[in-house]
Short mmCIF file of C-alpha atoms in Angstrom, two decimals:
data_model
loop_
_atom_site.label_atom_id
_atom_site.label_comp_id
_atom_site.label_asym_id
_atom_site.label_seq_id
_atom_site.Cartn_x
_atom_site.Cartn_y
_atom_site.Cartn_z
CA MET A 6 0.01 0.00 0.03
CA THR A 7 1.14 3.52 -0.77
CA ASP A 8 2.29 4.89 2.57
CA PHE A 9 -0.06 7.97 2.62
CA LEU A 10 -3.07 5.63 2.39
CA THR A 11 -2.36 4.40 5.95
CA ARG A 12 -3.16 7.95 7.01
CA LEU A 13 -6.41 8.22 5.00
CA ALA A 14 -9.53 9.12 7.12
CA GLY A 15 -13.24 9.65 6.54
CA ALA A 16 -15.68 12.42 7.31
CA PRO A 17 -19.53 12.02 7.82
CA ILE A 18 -20.09 14.84 5.27
CA SER A 19 -18.97 12.45 2.48
CA TRP A 20 -22.04 10.43 3.53
CA GLY A 21 -24.34 13.42 3.30
CA VAL A 22 -24.38 14.24 7.04
CA CYS A 23 -24.83 17.96 7.60
CA GLU A 24 -26.91 19.95 10.13
CA VAL A 25 -28.20 22.39 7.44
CA PRO A 26 -32.00 21.95 7.18
CA GLY A 27 -33.07 20.64 3.78
CA TRP A 28 -29.56 19.37 3.02
CA GLY A 29 -30.65 15.79 2.51
CA LEU A 30 -31.17 12.56 4.34
CA GLU A 31 -28.81 11.74 7.20
CA LEU A 32 -27.86 8.03 7.35
CA GLN A 33 -27.59 6.44 10.76
CA PRO A 34 -24.21 6.70 12.41
CA ARG A 35 -23.67 3.02 12.68
CA ARG A 36 -24.18 2.67 8.92
CA VAL A 37 -21.78 5.50 8.14
CA LEU A 38 -19.06 4.29 10.44
CA GLY A 39 -19.55 0.74 9.32
CA GLU A 40 -19.07 1.72 5.78
CA MET A 41 -15.89 3.61 6.66
CA GLN A 42 -14.62 0.53 8.39
CA GLN A 43 -15.67 -1.63 5.36
CA LEU A 44 -13.54 0.66 3.11
CA GLY A 45 -10.43 0.31 5.30
CA LEU A 46 -10.49 3.77 6.76
CA THR A 47 -9.04 3.88 10.31
CA ALA A 48 -10.16 7.36 11.48
CA THR A 49 -12.93 9.88 11.16
CA GLU A 50 -13.64 13.54 11.77
CA LEU A 51 -16.56 14.36 14.14
CA GLY A 52 -19.05 15.65 11.54
CA SER A 53 -21.96 17.93 12.17
CA ASP A 54 -22.96 19.12 15.59
CA GLY A 55 -24.83 16.28 17.51
CA TYR A 56 -24.70 13.71 14.81
CA LEU A 57 -22.29 11.48 16.76
CA PRO A 58 -22.63 11.11 20.54
CA THR A 59 -21.74 14.37 22.58
CA ASP A 60 -20.70 12.30 25.60
CA PRO A 61 -16.91 11.71 25.23
CA ALA A 62 -17.09 8.15 26.58
CA GLU A 63 -19.97 7.16 24.36
CA LEU A 64 -18.20 8.74 21.36
CA LYS A 65 -15.02 6.84 22.06
CA ASP A 66 -16.90 3.52 22.53
CA LEU A 67 -18.79 4.04 19.23
CA CYS A 68 -15.62 4.80 17.25
CA ALA A 69 -13.81 1.86 18.86
CA GLU A 70 -16.73 -0.41 17.86
CA PHE A 71 -15.77 0.19 14.18
CA GLY A 72 -11.98 0.44 14.63
CA LEU A 73 -11.93 4.22 14.06
CA GLU A 74 -9.84 6.86 15.71
CA MET A 75 -11.56 10.26 16.39
CA ILE A 76 -9.36 12.86 14.79
CA GLY A 77 -11.23 16.12 15.70
CA GLY A 78 -13.67 18.28 13.86
CA PHE A 79 -14.83 21.44 12.20
CA VAL A 80 -15.63 24.24 14.57
CA PRO A 81 -17.20 27.58 13.41
CA LEU A 82 -15.93 30.57 15.45
CA VAL A 83 -16.43 34.38 15.13
CA LEU A 84 -12.82 35.55 15.29
CA HIS A 85 -12.90 39.16 14.02
CA GLU A 86 -15.50 40.75 16.26
CA ALA A 87 -14.40 42.05 19.61
CA ALA A 88 -17.97 41.97 20.83
CA GLU A 89 -18.01 38.11 20.22
CA LEU A 90 -14.62 37.32 21.93
CA ASP A 91 -16.12 36.02 25.15
CA ALA A 92 -18.53 33.78 23.28
CA THR A 93 -15.78 32.54 20.98
CA ILE A 94 -13.50 31.67 23.91
CA GLU A 95 -16.35 29.84 25.67
CA ALA A 96 -17.14 27.86 22.48
CA ALA A 97 -13.49 27.00 21.77
CA ARG A 98 -13.01 25.76 25.35
CA ARG A 99 -16.25 23.80 25.51
CA THR A 100 -15.59 22.09 22.16
CA ALA A 101 -11.93 21.36 22.83
CA GLU A 102 -12.81 19.77 26.10
CA LEU A 103 -15.42 17.48 24.48
CA MET A 104 -13.24 16.48 21.52
CA SER A 105 -10.01 16.02 23.37
CA ALA A 106 -11.77 13.76 25.98
CA ALA A 107 -12.78 11.53 23.04
CA GLY A 108 -9.12 11.30 21.85
CA ALA A 109 -9.32 14.06 19.17
CA THR A 110 -6.18 16.17 18.50
CA VAL A 111 -7.16 18.47 15.59
CA PHE A 112 -9.36 21.47 16.00
CA VAL A 113 -10.42 22.73 12.57
CA THR A 114 -11.40 26.39 13.02
CA SER A 115 -13.73 28.06 10.50
CA ALA A 116 -13.85 31.84 10.60
CA VAL A 117 -17.54 32.51 10.14
CA THR A 118 -19.03 36.04 9.77
CA ASP A 119 -21.42 35.39 12.65
CA TRP A 120 -22.80 32.40 14.61
CA ASP A 121 -25.72 31.96 12.09
CA TRP A 122 -23.34 31.74 9.04
CA GLY A 123 -24.45 35.07 7.79
CA PRO A 124 -23.35 36.51 4.45
CA ARG A 125 -19.59 36.69 3.99
CA THR A 126 -18.02 40.04 4.76
CA ALA A 127 -14.60 41.34 3.77
CA LEU A 128 -12.25 42.23 6.65
CA THR A 129 -10.33 45.45 7.24
CA SER A 130 -6.64 45.46 8.29
CA ASP A 131 -7.79 46.01 11.89
CA ASP A 132 -10.20 43.09 11.66
CA TRP A 133 -7.29 40.80 10.41
CA ASN A 134 -5.15 41.91 13.25
CA PHE A 135 -7.89 41.23 15.80
CA THR A 136 -8.52 37.78 14.10
CA ALA A 137 -4.85 37.01 14.59
CA LYS A 138 -5.10 37.90 18.31
CA THR A 139 -8.22 35.68 18.70
CA LEU A 140 -6.50 32.80 16.90
CA SER A 141 -3.58 33.10 19.34
CA ILE A 142 -6.00 32.94 22.29
CA VAL A 143 -7.67 29.89 20.83
CA ASP A 144 -4.19 28.31 20.37
CA ASP A 145 -3.40 28.81 24.06
CA ILE A 146 -6.75 27.20 25.00
CA LEU A 147 -6.03 24.23 22.74
CA GLY A 148 -2.65 23.80 24.20
CA GLU A 149 -4.32 23.03 27.57
CA PHE A 150 -6.06 20.10 25.93
CA GLY A 151 -3.19 18.87 23.79
CA MET A 152 -4.91 19.87 20.52
CA THR A 153 -3.66 21.58 17.30
CA GLN A 154 -5.45 24.36 15.65
CA ALA A 155 -5.85 24.35 11.77
CA ILE A 156 -7.75 27.30 10.18
CA HIS A 157 -9.97 26.08 7.37
CA PRO A 158 -10.46 28.30 4.29
CA HIS A 159 -14.05 27.85 3.24
CA LEU A 160 -16.74 29.20 0.98
CA ARG A 161 -18.93 31.80 2.58
CA THR A 162 -16.51 32.53 5.45
CA VAL A 163 -14.10 35.43 6.01
CA VAL A 164 -11.24 33.24 4.85
CA GLU A 165 -12.57 32.37 1.34
CA THR A 166 -10.45 34.03 -1.30
CA ARG A 167 -6.82 34.13 -2.24
CA ALA A 168 -6.54 37.65 -0.81
CA ASP A 169 -8.09 36.46 2.54
CA ILE A 170 -5.61 33.53 2.77
CA GLU A 171 -2.66 35.90 2.06
CA ALA A 172 -3.90 38.45 4.63
CA LEU A 173 -4.19 35.82 7.32
CA LEU A 174 -0.77 34.29 6.51
CA ASP A 175 0.72 37.69 6.84
CA VAL A 176 -0.73 38.48 10.37
CA SER A 177 -0.90 35.06 12.03
CA ASP A 178 1.31 32.08 12.51
CA VAL A 179 -1.74 29.75 13.01
CA GLY A 180 -1.64 26.34 11.44
CA TRP A 181 -3.82 25.48 8.48
CA THR A 182 -6.26 22.82 7.22
CA PHE A 183 -5.19 22.50 3.64
CA ASP A 184 -8.54 22.09 1.90
CA MET A 185 -7.50 22.10 -1.70
CA GLY A 186 -11.09 22.21 -3.04
CA HIS A 187 -12.08 25.41 -1.17
CA MET A 188 -8.78 26.95 -2.03
CA GLN A 189 -9.23 26.17 -5.68
CA ILE A 190 -12.71 27.81 -5.66
CA GLY A 191 -11.48 30.90 -3.89
CA GLY A 192 -8.65 31.54 -6.39
CA MET A 193 -5.63 30.19 -4.50
CA ASP A 194 -3.67 27.55 -6.49
CA PRO A 195 -3.29 24.61 -4.06
CA LEU A 196 0.26 23.85 -5.36
CA GLU A 197 1.24 27.41 -4.81
CA PHE A 198 -0.13 27.27 -1.22
CA ILE A 199 2.18 24.33 -0.58
CA ASP A 200 5.13 26.50 -1.73
CA ILE A 201 4.10 29.45 0.32
CA ALA A 202 3.09 27.76 3.53
CA PHE A 203 3.95 24.12 3.69
CA ASP A 204 5.32 24.44 7.15
CA ARG A 205 1.98 25.72 8.27
CA ILE A 206 -0.07 22.73 7.08
CA ARG A 207 -1.38 20.72 10.02
CA HIS A 208 -4.27 18.86 8.44
CA VAL A 209 -5.39 18.00 4.84
CA HIS A 210 -8.86 17.66 3.33
CA LEU A 211 -8.89 15.91 -0.01
CA LYS A 212 -11.53 17.55 -2.14
CA ASP A 213 -12.17 17.90 -5.86
CA VAL A 214 -14.29 20.44 -7.53
CA VAL A 215 -16.26 20.95 -10.81
CA MET A 216 -15.54 24.69 -11.25
CA ASP A 217 -18.42 25.45 -13.54
CA LEU A 218 -20.80 24.26 -10.81
CA ALA A 219 -18.83 25.99 -8.10
CA GLY A 220 -18.84 29.39 -9.82
CA PRO A 221 -22.40 30.39 -9.04
CA VAL A 222 -21.73 29.51 -5.29
CA PHE A 223 -18.56 31.60 -5.19
CA ALA A 224 -20.35 34.41 -6.87
CA GLY A 225 -23.14 34.34 -4.26
CA ASP A 226 -25.80 33.44 -6.69
CA GLN A 227 -26.40 29.96 -5.18
CA SER A 228 -26.15 28.56 -1.61
CA ILE A 229 -23.49 25.96 -0.72
CA MET A 230 -26.33 23.45 -0.30
CA ASP A 231 -27.50 24.15 -3.94
CA GLY A 232 -23.88 23.63 -5.21
CA VAL A 233 -23.35 20.44 -3.39
CA GLN A 234 -26.72 19.06 -4.53
CA ALA A 235 -25.73 19.95 -8.06
CA GLY A 236 -22.53 17.95 -7.68
CA MET A 237 -19.88 20.72 -7.41
CA PHE A 238 -17.79 18.51 -5.21
CA CYS A 239 -17.08 15.35 -7.26
CA ASN A 240 -15.20 12.11 -6.87
CA LEU A 241 -11.37 12.57 -6.58
CA GLY A 242 -9.73 12.82 -10.01
CA ARG A 243 -12.80 13.96 -11.82
CA GLY A 244 -12.54 17.68 -11.25
CA ALA A 245 -10.19 20.69 -11.58
CA VAL A 246 -7.98 20.04 -8.55
CA PRO A 247 -4.60 18.34 -9.33
CA ILE A 248 -4.99 15.81 -6.53
CA GLY A 249 -2.19 13.59 -7.65
CA ALA A 250 0.40 16.27 -7.98
CA ILE A 251 -0.72 17.77 -4.61
CA VAL A 252 -0.34 14.45 -2.70
CA THR A 253 2.91 13.65 -4.35
CA GLU A 254 4.30 17.09 -3.37
CA LEU A 255 3.04 16.86 0.20
CA GLU A 256 4.65 13.45 0.66
CA ALA A 257 7.90 14.58 -0.94
CA ARG A 258 8.17 17.46 1.48
CA GLY A 259 7.51 15.15 4.50
CA TYR A 260 3.87 15.76 5.33
CA ASP A 261 3.03 12.95 7.88
CA GLN A 262 -0.42 13.86 9.26
CA TRP A 263 -4.01 12.79 8.25
CA TYR A 264 -5.57 13.05 4.79
CA VAL A 265 -9.35 13.37 5.25
CA LEU A 266 -11.39 12.29 2.22
CA GLU A 267 -14.06 14.91 2.29
CA GLN A 268 -16.49 14.86 -0.67
CA ASP A 269 -19.43 17.05 0.57
CA ALA A 270 -22.50 15.08 -0.55
CA ALA A 271 -26.27 15.27 -0.20
CA ILE A 272 -28.66 12.35 -0.32
CA THR A 273 -31.86 13.65 -1.88
CA ALA A 274 -33.48 10.62 -3.40
CA GLY A 275 -34.34 8.48 -0.39
CA GLU A 276 -32.18 6.06 1.58
CA PRO A 277 -29.82 4.13 -0.64
CA ALA A 278 -29.68 0.34 -0.50
CA VAL A 279 -26.94 -1.32 1.48
CA GLY A 280 -23.78 -1.30 -0.75
CA ALA A 281 -25.03 1.74 -2.69
CA GLY A 282 -25.03 5.44 -2.29
CA PRO A 283 -22.12 7.53 -0.96
CA LEU A 284 -20.18 4.38 -0.16
CA LEU A 285 -19.55 3.93 -3.96
CA ASP A 286 -18.36 7.53 -4.41
CA VAL A 287 -15.94 7.21 -1.51
CA LEU A 288 -14.65 3.81 -2.95
CA ALA A 289 -14.19 5.49 -6.26
CA SER A 290 -11.99 8.24 -4.69
CA ILE A 291 -10.00 5.61 -2.69
CA GLU A 292 -9.33 3.75 -5.94
CA PHE A 293 -8.11 6.88 -7.53
CA LEU A 294 -5.78 7.58 -4.55
CA LYS A 295 -4.34 4.09 -4.90
CA GLY A 296 -3.08 5.05 -8.30
CA ILE A 297 -0.99 7.91 -7.02
CA GLU A 298 2.69 7.04 -6.94
CA ALA A 299 3.61 9.21 -4.01
CA PRO A 300 7.13 8.90 -2.66
CA ALA A 301 7.76 6.55 0.23
CA SER A 302 8.35 8.02 3.65
CA ALA A 303 11.91 7.94 5.09
CA ASP A 304 10.85 5.24 7.55
CA GLU A 305 9.38 3.10 4.70
CA GLU A 306 12.57 3.48 2.71
CA ILE A 307 14.71 2.23 5.63
CA HIS A 308 12.65 -0.89 5.95
CA THR A 309 12.56 -1.89 2.39
#
């Protein structure tokens, strides 16, 4: 097996699990985790709020039942508003306590405009400086729980475009979730990001994009849900993102953390039969990844 595949994890969103009303059908957790296990995945992100157990012991037991490690999860925070600082600190501490108690180590921060995911707003230089200070506070909180922060560039957040990414890189030393799909949509060449900020990458989301379908979402003419239901996030290798080149470059530079296979999906035609549905899309993406000739790690070379 190519070495990086031993660090391949799943995410419930690849099975259509999302808290947004009207997104689609949510499959039961045991089916989703069981299909991850069936596909050979050994870890998962947490998924939408409340989908998996919120009691740490129950969460650990459920993941262990399917041989899965809990990596961490996606956490929306309002970082740029001084009036929201106390609420942000409280949310970060509460979420870190829950996730770390379940064994998680990665805190994927999403810089939302407000707690209700209101329309994206562009930040001023003062806003970016305040965001950097807030991220530093969150880093200190996470350090108490042995967790690593990784800011996630994402559609409809304040870290969406190439300019946003560059602005945050300039003012903050925070670690990053390298979501190549969202970067591609926002105008940041993912391979260029590796050149600019490889030493800042703490986590990777493998995501491919059909740019013609993503364009209306980026322009604000469609919702993210509409774009997902139209198929803007496709099976790996079928879109515009150079997945193979990216993985090869990351491995060559020594990236040794998780790759999360994250194909945002929506189930809108009823519950799929066992052996069908999102399982087949994830399987197709795994088969694509198996064809990537990424360089072996130093440890693998020593033992061959």
